[in-house]
mmCIF file of C-alpha atoms in Angstrom:
data_model
loop_
_atom_site.group_PDB
_atom_site.id
_atom_site.type_symbol
_atom_site.label_atom_id
_atom_site.label_comp_id
_atom_site.label_asym_id
_atom_site.label_seq_id
_atom_site.Cartn_x
_atom_site.Cartn_y
_atom_site.Cartn_z
ATOM 1 C CA UNK A 23 62.656 94.251 197.997
ATOM 2 C CA UNK A 24 62.414 97.934 198.705
ATOM 3 C CA UNK A 25 66.152 98.085 199.480
ATOM 4 C CA UNK A 26 67.064 96.445 196.144
ATOM 5 C CA UNK A 27 64.887 98.920 194.216
ATOM 6 C CA UNK A 28 66.549 101.820 196.019
ATOM 7 C CA UNK A 29 70.027 100.517 195.103
ATOM 8 C CA UNK A 30 69.057 100.082 191.429
ATOM 9 C CA UNK A 31 67.736 103.633 191.269
ATOM 10 C CA UNK A 32 70.936 104.944 192.798
ATOM 11 C CA UNK A 33 73.070 103.097 190.230
ATOM 12 C CA UNK A 34 70.999 104.508 187.345
ATOM 13 C CA UNK A 35 71.399 108.030 188.703
ATOM 14 C CA UNK A 36 75.186 107.641 188.926
ATOM 15 C CA UNK A 37 75.388 106.230 185.390
ATOM 16 C CA UNK A 38 73.341 109.095 183.949
ATOM 17 C CA UNK A 39 75.486 111.621 185.807
ATOM 18 C CA UNK A 40 78.709 110.302 184.262
ATOM 19 C CA UNK A 41 77.132 110.007 180.792
ATOM 20 C CA UNK A 42 75.868 113.584 180.819
ATOM 21 C CA UNK A 43 78.307 115.608 182.924
ATOM 22 C CA UNK A 44 81.482 113.525 182.750
ATOM 23 C CA UNK A 45 81.128 112.247 179.185
ATOM 24 C CA UNK A 46 84.676 113.172 178.025
ATOM 25 C CA UNK A 47 86.281 111.662 181.137
ATOM 26 C CA UNK A 48 84.248 108.510 180.671
ATOM 27 C CA UNK A 49 85.293 108.158 177.013
ATOM 28 C CA UNK A 50 88.893 108.908 177.874
ATOM 29 C CA UNK A 51 88.739 106.197 180.520
ATOM 30 C CA UNK A 52 87.285 103.879 177.930
ATOM 31 C CA UNK A 53 90.110 104.765 175.399
ATOM 32 C CA UNK A 54 87.876 106.359 172.698
ATOM 33 C CA UNK A 55 88.635 110.064 173.130
ATOM 34 C CA UNK A 56 91.213 110.351 170.324
ATOM 35 C CA UNK A 57 89.073 108.400 167.916
ATOM 36 C CA UNK A 58 85.991 110.596 168.485
ATOM 37 C CA UNK A 59 87.953 113.830 168.138
ATOM 38 C CA UNK A 60 89.522 112.679 164.883
ATOM 39 C CA UNK A 61 86.108 111.741 163.529
ATOM 40 C CA UNK A 62 84.715 115.154 164.422
ATOM 41 C CA UNK A 63 87.669 116.905 162.782
ATOM 42 C CA UNK A 64 87.251 114.821 159.637
ATOM 43 C CA UNK A 65 83.521 115.612 159.486
ATOM 44 C CA UNK A 66 84.181 119.364 159.809
ATOM 45 C CA UNK A 67 86.829 119.245 157.096
ATOM 46 C CA UNK A 68 84.483 117.271 154.864
ATOM 47 C CA UNK A 69 81.712 119.847 155.414
ATOM 48 C CA UNK A 70 84.118 122.686 154.613
ATOM 49 C CA UNK A 71 85.110 120.946 151.374
ATOM 50 C CA UNK A 72 81.460 120.447 150.340
ATOM 51 C CA UNK A 73 80.686 124.108 150.969
ATOM 52 C CA UNK A 74 83.756 125.333 149.100
ATOM 53 C CA UNK A 75 83.237 123.343 145.879
ATOM 54 C CA UNK A 76 79.894 121.928 144.693
ATOM 55 C CA UNK A 77 80.074 119.105 142.201
ATOM 56 C CA UNK A 78 78.391 119.826 138.834
ATOM 57 C CA UNK A 79 78.523 118.458 135.291
ATOM 58 C CA UNK A 80 79.534 120.907 132.567
ATOM 59 C CA UNK A 81 79.572 120.784 128.777
ATOM 60 C CA UNK A 82 82.357 122.503 126.849
ATOM 61 C CA UNK A 83 80.334 123.874 123.939
ATOM 62 C CA UNK A 84 81.768 125.199 120.680
ATOM 63 C CA UNK A 85 79.637 127.565 118.569
ATOM 64 C CA UNK A 86 78.720 126.257 115.124
ATOM 65 C CA UNK A 87 77.483 127.949 111.955
ATOM 66 C CA UNK A 88 73.775 127.443 111.260
ATOM 67 C CA UNK A 89 71.387 128.939 108.748
ATOM 68 C CA UNK A 90 69.291 131.200 110.896
ATOM 69 C CA UNK A 91 66.064 130.385 109.075
ATOM 70 C CA UNK A 92 62.752 132.009 109.943
ATOM 71 C CA UNK A 93 60.318 129.275 110.993
ATOM 72 C CA UNK A 94 56.598 129.659 110.386
ATOM 73 C CA UNK A 95 53.416 127.645 110.485
ATOM 74 C CA UNK A 96 51.231 128.089 107.441
ATOM 75 C CA UNK A 97 49.112 126.344 104.860
ATOM 76 C CA UNK A 98 48.856 125.786 101.146
ATOM 77 C CA UNK A 99 46.571 128.024 99.133
ATOM 78 C CA UNK A 100 45.387 127.890 95.542
ATOM 79 C CA UNK A 101 47.193 130.330 93.272
ATOM 80 C CA UNK A 102 43.832 131.496 91.938
ATOM 81 C CA UNK A 103 40.258 130.748 92.923
ATOM 82 C CA UNK A 104 37.165 132.337 91.435
ATOM 83 C CA UNK A 105 33.434 131.833 91.607
ATOM 84 C CA UNK A 106 32.125 132.130 88.054
ATOM 85 C CA UNK A 107 28.769 133.916 88.233
ATOM 86 C CA UNK A 108 25.965 134.572 85.771
ATOM 87 C CA UNK A 109 25.503 138.108 84.402
ATOM 88 C CA UNK A 110 22.027 137.667 82.967
ATOM 89 C CA UNK A 111 18.730 135.897 83.567
ATOM 90 C CA UNK A 112 17.951 132.672 81.729
ATOM 91 C CA UNK A 113 17.755 128.894 82.189
ATOM 92 C CA UNK A 114 20.643 126.459 81.773
ATOM 93 C CA UNK A 115 20.456 124.315 78.625
ATOM 94 C CA UNK A 116 23.857 122.551 78.913
ATOM 95 C CA UNK A 117 24.743 119.340 80.727
ATOM 96 C CA UNK A 118 26.615 120.007 84.004
ATOM 97 C CA UNK A 119 30.297 119.298 84.447
ATOM 98 C CA UNK A 120 31.203 117.508 87.673
ATOM 99 C CA UNK A 121 33.598 118.813 90.311
ATOM 100 C CA UNK A 122 37.167 117.653 89.933
ATOM 101 C CA UNK A 123 37.041 117.980 86.144
ATOM 102 C CA UNK A 124 39.975 119.697 84.463
ATOM 103 C CA UNK A 125 39.120 122.743 82.323
ATOM 104 C CA UNK A 126 41.118 124.936 79.974
ATOM 105 C CA UNK A 127 40.761 128.704 79.703
ATOM 106 C CA UNK A 128 37.721 129.420 77.493
ATOM 107 C CA UNK A 129 35.965 126.077 78.048
ATOM 108 C CA UNK A 130 32.163 126.412 78.296
ATOM 109 C CA UNK A 131 30.917 125.888 81.838
ATOM 110 C CA UNK A 132 27.241 126.878 81.465
ATOM 111 C CA UNK A 133 25.160 127.488 78.317
ATOM 112 C CA UNK A 134 21.990 129.565 78.802
ATOM 113 C CA UNK A 135 18.776 129.686 76.774
ATOM 114 C CA UNK A 136 19.051 132.633 74.326
ATOM 115 C CA UNK A 137 15.297 133.402 74.260
ATOM 116 C CA UNK A 138 14.535 136.535 72.223
ATOM 117 C CA UNK A 139 18.065 137.913 72.412
ATOM 118 C CA UNK A 140 19.033 136.933 68.831
ATOM 119 C CA UNK A 141 15.960 138.798 67.541
ATOM 120 C CA UNK A 142 16.920 141.840 69.604
ATOM 121 C CA UNK A 143 20.403 141.709 68.129
ATOM 122 C CA UNK A 144 18.997 141.503 64.598
ATOM 123 C CA UNK A 145 16.748 144.481 65.298
ATOM 124 C CA UNK A 146 19.701 146.499 66.574
ATOM 125 C CA UNK A 147 21.721 145.615 63.487
ATOM 126 C CA UNK A 148 18.844 146.701 61.242
ATOM 127 C CA UNK A 149 18.571 149.998 63.124
ATOM 128 C CA UNK A 150 22.265 150.590 62.610
ATOM 129 C CA UNK A 151 21.980 149.925 58.865
ATOM 130 C CA UNK A 152 19.014 152.295 58.612
ATOM 131 C CA UNK A 153 20.942 155.017 60.427
ATOM 132 C CA UNK A 154 23.938 154.532 58.183
ATOM 133 C CA UNK A 155 21.727 154.771 55.075
ATOM 134 C CA UNK A 156 20.725 158.320 56.036
ATOM 135 C CA UNK A 157 24.258 159.593 55.771
ATOM 136 C CA UNK A 158 24.302 160.091 51.957
ATOM 137 C CA UNK A 159 21.000 162.013 52.069
ATOM 138 C CA UNK A 160 22.253 164.282 54.849
ATOM 139 C CA UNK A 161 25.548 164.893 53.035
ATOM 140 C CA UNK A 162 23.654 165.713 49.797
ATOM 141 C CA UNK A 163 21.524 168.272 51.631
ATOM 142 C CA UNK A 164 24.646 169.847 53.041
ATOM 143 C CA UNK A 165 26.172 170.119 49.572
ATOM 144 C CA UNK A 166 22.935 171.620 48.239
ATOM 145 C CA UNK A 167 22.981 174.195 51.021
ATOM 146 C CA UNK A 168 26.582 175.145 50.214
ATOM 147 C CA UNK A 169 25.600 175.534 46.525
ATOM 148 C CA UNK A 170 22.755 177.879 47.494
ATOM 149 C CA UNK A 171 25.167 179.938 49.541
ATOM 150 C CA UNK A 172 27.479 180.235 46.528
ATOM 151 C CA UNK A 173 24.539 181.275 44.282
ATOM 152 C CA UNK A 174 23.310 183.806 46.833
ATOM 153 C CA UNK A 175 26.819 185.226 47.154
ATOM 154 C CA UNK A 176 27.019 185.790 43.338
ATOM 155 C CA UNK A 177 23.605 187.442 43.247
ATOM 156 C CA UNK A 178 24.474 189.664 46.193
ATOM 157 C CA UNK A 179 27.715 190.815 44.570
ATOM 158 C CA UNK A 180 25.937 191.656 41.319
ATOM 159 C CA UNK A 181 23.146 193.506 43.131
ATOM 160 C CA UNK A 182 25.622 195.629 45.054
ATOM 161 C CA UNK A 183 27.547 196.643 41.928
ATOM 162 C CA UNK A 184 24.371 197.456 39.989
ATOM 163 C CA UNK A 185 23.029 199.416 42.945
ATOM 164 C CA UNK A 186 26.253 201.450 43.104
ATOM 165 C CA UNK A 187 25.996 202.394 39.383
ATOM 166 C CA UNK A 188 22.275 203.070 39.566
ATOM 167 C CA UNK A 189 21.230 200.209 37.292
ATOM 168 C CA UNK A 190 19.446 198.297 40.123
ATOM 169 C CA UNK A 191 17.239 199.363 42.938
ATOM 170 C CA UNK A 192 18.160 199.241 46.618
ATOM 171 C CA UNK A 193 15.350 196.796 47.158
ATOM 172 C CA UNK A 194 17.046 194.237 44.925
ATOM 173 C CA UNK A 195 20.247 194.546 46.934
ATOM 174 C CA UNK A 196 18.401 193.995 50.195
ATOM 175 C CA UNK A 197 16.586 191.006 48.704
ATOM 176 C CA UNK A 198 19.931 189.473 47.665
ATOM 177 C CA UNK A 199 21.333 189.948 51.158
ATOM 178 C CA UNK A 200 18.260 188.207 52.635
ATOM 179 C CA UNK A 201 18.699 185.302 50.213
ATOM 180 C CA UNK A 202 22.338 185.060 51.302
ATOM 181 C CA UNK A 203 21.350 184.835 54.973
ATOM 182 C CA UNK A 204 18.751 182.184 54.158
ATOM 183 C CA UNK A 205 21.337 180.121 52.254
ATOM 184 C CA UNK A 206 23.778 180.284 55.200
ATOM 185 C CA UNK A 207 21.012 179.176 57.575
ATOM 186 C CA UNK A 208 20.331 176.258 55.247
ATOM 187 C CA UNK A 209 23.994 175.219 55.578
ATOM 188 C CA UNK A 210 23.745 175.263 59.363
ATOM 189 C CA UNK A 211 20.557 173.202 59.229
ATOM 190 C CA UNK A 212 22.137 170.650 56.875
ATOM 191 C CA UNK A 213 25.207 170.351 59.101
ATOM 192 C CA UNK A 214 23.003 169.789 62.154
ATOM 193 C CA UNK A 215 21.023 167.144 60.273
ATOM 194 C CA UNK A 216 24.257 165.383 59.295
ATOM 195 C CA UNK A 217 25.485 165.427 62.900
ATOM 196 C CA UNK A 218 22.132 164.055 64.073
ATOM 197 C CA UNK A 219 22.389 161.275 61.510
ATOM 198 C CA UNK A 220 25.895 160.391 62.719
ATOM 199 C CA UNK A 221 24.693 160.421 66.340
ATOM 200 C CA UNK A 222 21.901 158.067 65.339
ATOM 201 C CA UNK A 223 24.498 155.724 63.852
ATOM 202 C CA UNK A 224 26.502 155.776 67.110
ATOM 203 C CA UNK A 225 23.354 155.063 69.137
ATOM 204 C CA UNK A 226 22.476 152.190 66.821
ATOM 205 C CA UNK A 227 26.049 150.842 67.115
ATOM 206 C CA UNK A 228 25.791 151.020 70.919
ATOM 207 C CA UNK A 229 22.518 149.121 70.786
ATOM 208 C CA UNK A 230 24.156 146.465 68.606
ATOM 209 C CA UNK A 231 27.081 146.155 71.035
ATOM 210 C CA UNK A 232 24.712 145.851 74.022
ATOM 211 C CA UNK A 233 22.723 143.145 72.231
ATOM 212 C CA UNK A 234 25.923 141.300 71.304
ATOM 213 C CA UNK A 235 27.172 141.454 74.919
ATOM 214 C CA UNK A 236 23.835 140.144 76.139
ATOM 215 C CA UNK A 237 24.111 137.241 73.699
ATOM 216 C CA UNK A 238 27.709 136.702 74.840
ATOM 217 C CA UNK A 239 26.569 136.397 78.464
ATOM 218 C CA UNK A 240 24.600 133.304 77.477
ATOM 219 C CA UNK A 241 27.859 131.336 77.297
ATOM 220 C CA UNK A 242 29.727 131.252 80.634
ATOM 221 C CA UNK A 243 33.362 130.203 80.112
ATOM 222 C CA UNK A 244 36.291 129.220 82.330
ATOM 223 C CA UNK A 245 38.470 132.298 83.019
ATOM 224 C CA UNK A 246 41.701 130.291 83.328
ATOM 225 C CA UNK A 247 43.131 126.781 83.290
ATOM 226 C CA UNK A 248 42.273 124.854 86.445
ATOM 227 C CA UNK A 249 40.009 122.411 88.247
ATOM 228 C CA UNK A 250 36.326 122.558 89.045
ATOM 229 C CA UNK A 251 35.887 122.763 92.797
ATOM 230 C CA UNK A 252 32.103 122.449 92.436
ATOM 231 C CA UNK A 253 29.610 121.061 89.939
ATOM 232 C CA UNK A 254 28.458 123.489 87.287
ATOM 233 C CA UNK A 255 24.828 124.657 87.362
ATOM 234 C CA UNK A 256 22.312 121.873 86.753
ATOM 235 C CA UNK A 257 20.396 121.561 83.492
ATOM 236 C CA UNK A 258 17.140 123.561 83.608
ATOM 237 C CA UNK A 259 18.055 125.659 86.652
ATOM 238 C CA UNK A 260 17.203 129.350 86.511
ATOM 239 C CA UNK A 261 20.221 131.643 86.512
ATOM 240 C CA UNK A 262 19.992 135.262 87.582
ATOM 241 C CA UNK A 263 22.675 137.955 87.796
ATOM 242 C CA UNK A 264 25.010 136.785 90.592
ATOM 243 C CA UNK A 265 23.953 133.113 90.482
ATOM 244 C CA UNK A 266 26.852 130.634 90.805
ATOM 245 C CA UNK A 267 27.745 128.677 87.692
ATOM 246 C CA UNK A 268 30.938 126.990 89.014
ATOM 247 C CA UNK A 269 34.017 127.462 91.192
ATOM 248 C CA UNK A 270 37.383 127.138 89.436
ATOM 249 C CA UNK A 271 40.738 126.885 91.229
ATOM 250 C CA UNK A 272 44.291 126.913 89.899
ATOM 251 C CA UNK A 273 46.792 124.733 91.773
ATOM 252 C CA UNK A 274 49.858 125.069 89.530
ATOM 253 C CA UNK A 275 51.743 126.890 90.851
ATOM 254 C CA UNK A 276 50.466 126.761 94.426
ATOM 255 C CA UNK A 277 51.144 129.197 97.244
ATOM 256 C CA UNK A 278 52.308 128.658 100.822
ATOM 257 C CA UNK A 279 50.885 131.317 103.096
ATOM 258 C CA UNK A 280 52.262 132.082 106.553
ATOM 259 C CA UNK A 281 52.498 134.999 108.976
ATOM 260 C CA UNK A 282 55.821 136.472 110.150
ATOM 261 C CA UNK A 283 56.023 138.095 113.618
ATOM 262 C CA UNK A 284 57.126 141.713 113.633
ATOM 263 C CA UNK A 285 60.349 140.760 115.430
ATOM 264 C CA UNK A 286 61.414 138.618 112.434
ATOM 265 C CA UNK A 287 59.934 140.518 109.482
ATOM 266 C CA UNK A 288 63.158 142.380 108.659
ATOM 267 C CA UNK A 289 64.928 139.045 108.108
ATOM 268 C CA UNK A 290 62.563 138.043 105.287
ATOM 269 C CA UNK A 291 63.161 139.331 101.762
ATOM 270 C CA UNK A 292 61.144 138.898 98.557
ATOM 271 C CA UNK A 293 63.047 136.420 96.394
ATOM 272 C CA UNK A 294 64.549 134.500 99.338
ATOM 273 C CA UNK A 295 64.660 130.725 99.063
ATOM 274 C CA UNK A 296 62.184 128.839 101.217
ATOM 275 C CA UNK A 297 61.298 125.241 101.981
ATOM 276 C CA UNK A 298 58.339 123.612 103.640
ATOM 277 C CA UNK A 299 57.283 120.279 105.093
ATOM 278 C CA UNK A 300 53.676 119.198 104.793
ATOM 279 C CA UNK A 301 51.974 117.171 107.516
ATOM 280 C CA UNK A 302 52.314 114.191 105.170
ATOM 281 C CA UNK A 303 56.106 114.562 105.334
ATOM 282 C CA UNK A 304 56.490 115.820 101.771
ATOM 283 C CA UNK A 305 59.261 118.375 101.239
ATOM 284 C CA UNK A 306 58.621 121.449 99.084
ATOM 285 C CA UNK A 307 60.836 124.217 97.775
ATOM 286 C CA UNK A 308 60.138 127.660 96.356
ATOM 287 C CA UNK A 309 60.784 131.385 96.706
ATOM 288 C CA UNK A 310 59.157 134.238 98.577
ATOM 289 C CA UNK A 311 56.988 136.175 96.109
ATOM 290 C CA UNK A 312 55.075 138.473 98.466
ATOM 291 C CA UNK A 313 55.624 140.106 101.861
ATOM 292 C CA UNK A 314 52.897 142.300 103.287
ATOM 293 C CA UNK A 315 53.714 145.911 104.111
ATOM 294 C CA UNK A 316 50.824 146.153 106.569
ATOM 295 C CA UNK A 317 50.506 144.151 109.788
ATOM 296 C CA UNK A 318 47.369 142.325 110.809
ATOM 297 C CA UNK A 319 45.573 144.507 113.353
ATOM 298 C CA UNK A 320 44.817 141.573 115.671
ATOM 299 C CA UNK A 321 47.971 139.434 115.576
ATOM 300 C CA UNK A 322 50.527 142.128 114.572
ATOM 301 C CA UNK A 323 52.012 139.718 112.031
ATOM 302 C CA UNK A 324 52.842 140.156 108.340
ATOM 303 C CA UNK A 325 51.547 137.864 105.597
ATOM 304 C CA UNK A 326 54.156 136.137 103.438
ATOM 305 C CA UNK A 327 53.549 134.057 100.302
ATOM 306 C CA UNK A 328 55.854 131.454 98.785
ATOM 307 C CA UNK A 329 55.237 130.154 95.263
ATOM 308 C CA UNK A 330 55.858 126.435 94.737
ATOM 309 C CA UNK A 331 55.536 124.500 91.450
ATOM 310 C CA UNK A 332 52.822 121.836 91.455
ATOM 311 C CA UNK A 333 52.718 120.324 87.942
ATOM 312 C CA UNK A 334 51.159 117.027 89.031
ATOM 313 C CA UNK A 335 48.524 118.799 91.201
ATOM 314 C CA UNK A 336 49.251 116.482 94.134
ATOM 315 C CA UNK A 337 49.532 119.394 96.582
ATOM 316 C CA UNK A 338 46.038 120.320 97.709
ATOM 317 C CA UNK A 339 44.597 123.597 98.833
ATOM 318 C CA UNK A 340 44.516 124.052 102.633
ATOM 319 C CA UNK A 341 47.238 121.595 103.751
ATOM 320 C CA UNK A 342 49.156 122.544 106.908
ATOM 321 C CA UNK A 343 52.877 123.179 106.394
ATOM 322 C CA UNK A 344 55.965 124.059 108.417
ATOM 323 C CA UNK A 345 57.794 126.794 106.495
ATOM 324 C CA UNK A 346 61.496 127.683 106.692
ATOM 325 C CA UNK A 347 62.627 130.899 105.001
ATOM 326 C CA UNK A 348 66.370 131.189 104.497
ATOM 327 C CA UNK A 349 68.048 134.094 106.277
ATOM 328 C CA UNK A 350 71.585 135.208 106.981
ATOM 329 C CA UNK A 351 73.574 132.514 108.843
ATOM 330 C CA UNK A 352 74.855 132.905 112.389
ATOM 331 C CA UNK A 353 76.886 130.992 114.984
ATOM 332 C CA UNK A 354 75.024 129.277 117.792
ATOM 333 C CA UNK A 355 75.380 126.620 120.500
ATOM 334 C CA UNK A 356 73.404 123.365 120.561
ATOM 335 C CA UNK A 357 72.364 122.524 124.147
ATOM 336 C CA UNK A 358 69.896 120.210 125.829
ATOM 337 C CA UNK A 359 66.769 122.103 126.744
ATOM 338 C CA UNK A 360 67.238 121.147 130.397
ATOM 339 C CA UNK A 361 70.372 123.317 130.515
ATOM 340 C CA UNK A 362 68.265 126.477 130.307
ATOM 341 C CA UNK A 363 67.353 128.192 133.554
ATOM 342 C CA UNK A 364 66.065 131.498 134.938
ATOM 343 C CA UNK A 365 67.798 134.020 137.153
ATOM 344 C CA UNK A 366 66.129 135.912 139.987
ATOM 345 C CA UNK A 367 64.814 138.529 137.545
ATOM 346 C CA UNK A 368 63.145 135.836 135.430
ATOM 347 C CA UNK A 369 65.624 136.192 132.555
ATOM 348 C CA UNK A 370 66.267 133.099 130.433
ATOM 349 C CA UNK A 371 69.877 131.955 130.269
ATOM 350 C CA UNK A 372 72.484 129.369 131.248
ATOM 351 C CA UNK A 373 74.932 129.039 134.126
ATOM 352 C CA UNK A 374 78.554 128.715 133.071
ATOM 353 C CA UNK A 375 81.872 127.793 134.691
ATOM 354 C CA UNK A 376 84.228 130.762 134.543
ATOM 355 C CA UNK A 377 87.741 131.509 135.711
ATOM 356 C CA UNK A 378 88.594 129.742 138.964
ATOM 357 C CA UNK A 379 85.582 127.442 138.564
ATOM 358 C CA UNK A 380 83.277 130.275 139.655
ATOM 359 C CA UNK A 381 79.670 130.138 138.437
ATOM 360 C CA UNK A 382 78.360 132.919 136.181
ATOM 361 C CA UNK A 383 74.936 133.524 134.556
ATOM 362 C CA UNK A 384 74.636 134.495 130.883
ATOM 363 C CA UNK A 385 71.348 135.475 129.193
ATOM 364 C CA UNK A 386 70.643 133.731 125.869
ATOM 365 C CA UNK A 387 68.137 133.824 122.993
ATOM 366 C CA UNK A 388 66.606 130.692 121.484
ATOM 367 C CA UNK A 389 67.033 130.543 117.709
ATOM 368 C CA UNK A 390 65.560 127.117 116.992
ATOM 369 C CA UNK A 391 64.029 124.216 118.896
ATOM 370 C CA UNK A 392 64.839 120.784 117.454
ATOM 371 C CA UNK A 393 64.647 117.151 118.522
ATOM 372 C CA UNK A 394 68.400 117.202 119.265
ATOM 373 C CA UNK A 395 68.143 120.267 121.500
ATOM 374 C CA UNK A 396 67.873 124.033 121.309
ATOM 375 C CA UNK A 397 70.105 126.348 119.295
ATOM 376 C CA UNK A 398 70.933 129.507 121.267
ATOM 377 C CA UNK A 399 73.074 132.578 120.776
ATOM 378 C CA UNK A 400 74.394 135.263 123.093
ATOM 379 C CA UNK A 401 77.378 133.212 124.347
ATOM 380 C CA UNK A 402 81.096 133.352 123.567
ATOM 381 C CA UNK A 403 82.358 131.003 120.850
ATOM 382 C CA UNK A 404 83.676 128.532 123.457
ATOM 383 C CA UNK A 405 81.800 128.246 126.738
ATOM 384 C CA UNK A 406 81.689 125.778 129.645
ATOM 385 C CA UNK A 407 77.963 125.384 130.324
ATOM 386 C CA UNK A 408 76.603 123.617 133.412
ATOM 387 C CA UNK A 409 74.091 121.017 132.265
ATOM 388 C CA UNK A 410 73.628 119.076 135.535
ATOM 389 C CA UNK A 411 73.326 120.853 138.885
ATOM 390 C CA UNK A 412 72.745 124.347 137.497
ATOM 391 C CA UNK A 413 69.603 124.741 139.599
ATOM 392 C CA UNK A 414 71.588 124.231 142.853
ATOM 393 C CA UNK A 415 74.226 126.920 142.319
ATOM 394 C CA UNK A 416 74.150 130.676 141.820
ATOM 395 C CA UNK A 417 76.509 133.297 140.454
ATOM 396 C CA UNK A 418 79.726 133.552 142.452
ATOM 397 C CA UNK A 419 79.632 130.009 143.858
ATOM 398 C CA UNK A 420 82.778 127.892 143.411
ATOM 399 C CA UNK A 421 82.138 124.478 141.863
ATOM 400 C CA UNK A 422 84.062 121.311 141.147
ATOM 401 C CA UNK A 423 83.013 120.595 137.516
ATOM 402 C CA UNK A 424 83.293 117.327 135.699
ATOM 403 C CA UNK A 425 83.134 117.629 131.906
ATOM 404 C CA UNK A 426 81.380 115.539 129.311
ATOM 405 C CA UNK A 427 81.541 115.487 125.523
ATOM 406 C CA UNK A 428 78.897 117.260 123.466
ATOM 407 C CA UNK A 429 77.713 113.944 121.989
ATOM 408 C CA UNK A 430 77.007 112.417 125.412
#
């Protein structure tokens, strides 16, 4: 048994020797040398071919004209909204109007208790009439004073002539001059009294106007045509200066408000056409009526307003909208989003097939993101763009592209 085991071990050693050290001679003896060498040569050639040209899928893209609209997210906003407040103190004596009611400009929203205000107005009117009645008396006194001046002037002239000829004493002349001065002082006094009477009339007129304005504050009216966003003040409630009577909003026309980034603000012009899509799917159209000249300090964006007609009042205040503002058109390429890639510097772009099927990298800028793909610019009008396999090749690598149509 031990001899048989020794022989088996010897045979295994010989077989391993020929398999390891005399492998080529053994295969040549077996008739497989040529076949193995051919297989190795074919494998090397196949590897060389794979390294020389990597298979990718490319898209031959043609630039197309698109309207390079500025896209924003915004919301609808009432054209006008005001809180109508009380300007005086009194209690409400009118029945309230309920929110949602339609009001015209000048419609009464709240009627307040007049109290003693009509009596105060009547008193002011009476004071004005009394002041006006003093005007004739003051004017008559002024005329009387002027007449005394004329009389004193005649007497003074006569006294001077008589004194010069010796027919009157110097005392008479001096007395006439004193009478003249007194008459002139009477004119000044009458003029001052007339001015005081006129000032009294103006004060009385001001008191009448103040009383009339106070009476006018008792009726609180709608400032413009619109809808009540809140109930008017309840019957019997006490109103004080600054108390809310009602909130009125105007929805026709209505505004779309959005914020333009500073990189796009120069593409927006007042008067440009704009469209919007509400979250309900409704399409709107209007024009840009306002573009802010000052950026928001936090977001560095500029407010833009678009006015849209809303005759049926179906567009509500505060609805979210996607806004498109028309801008100058440009040519761009429509690509699947998966075709975009980054280079080693982190720059966004696409890999293209150039002359000799050599890969190149071109930076791009996204203009618009849609369900069909992304619109980009920064490429030549006709470009072969790698859409499958672009992540496995780099600039300078030779590829074996297969092309597909843009619709595939």
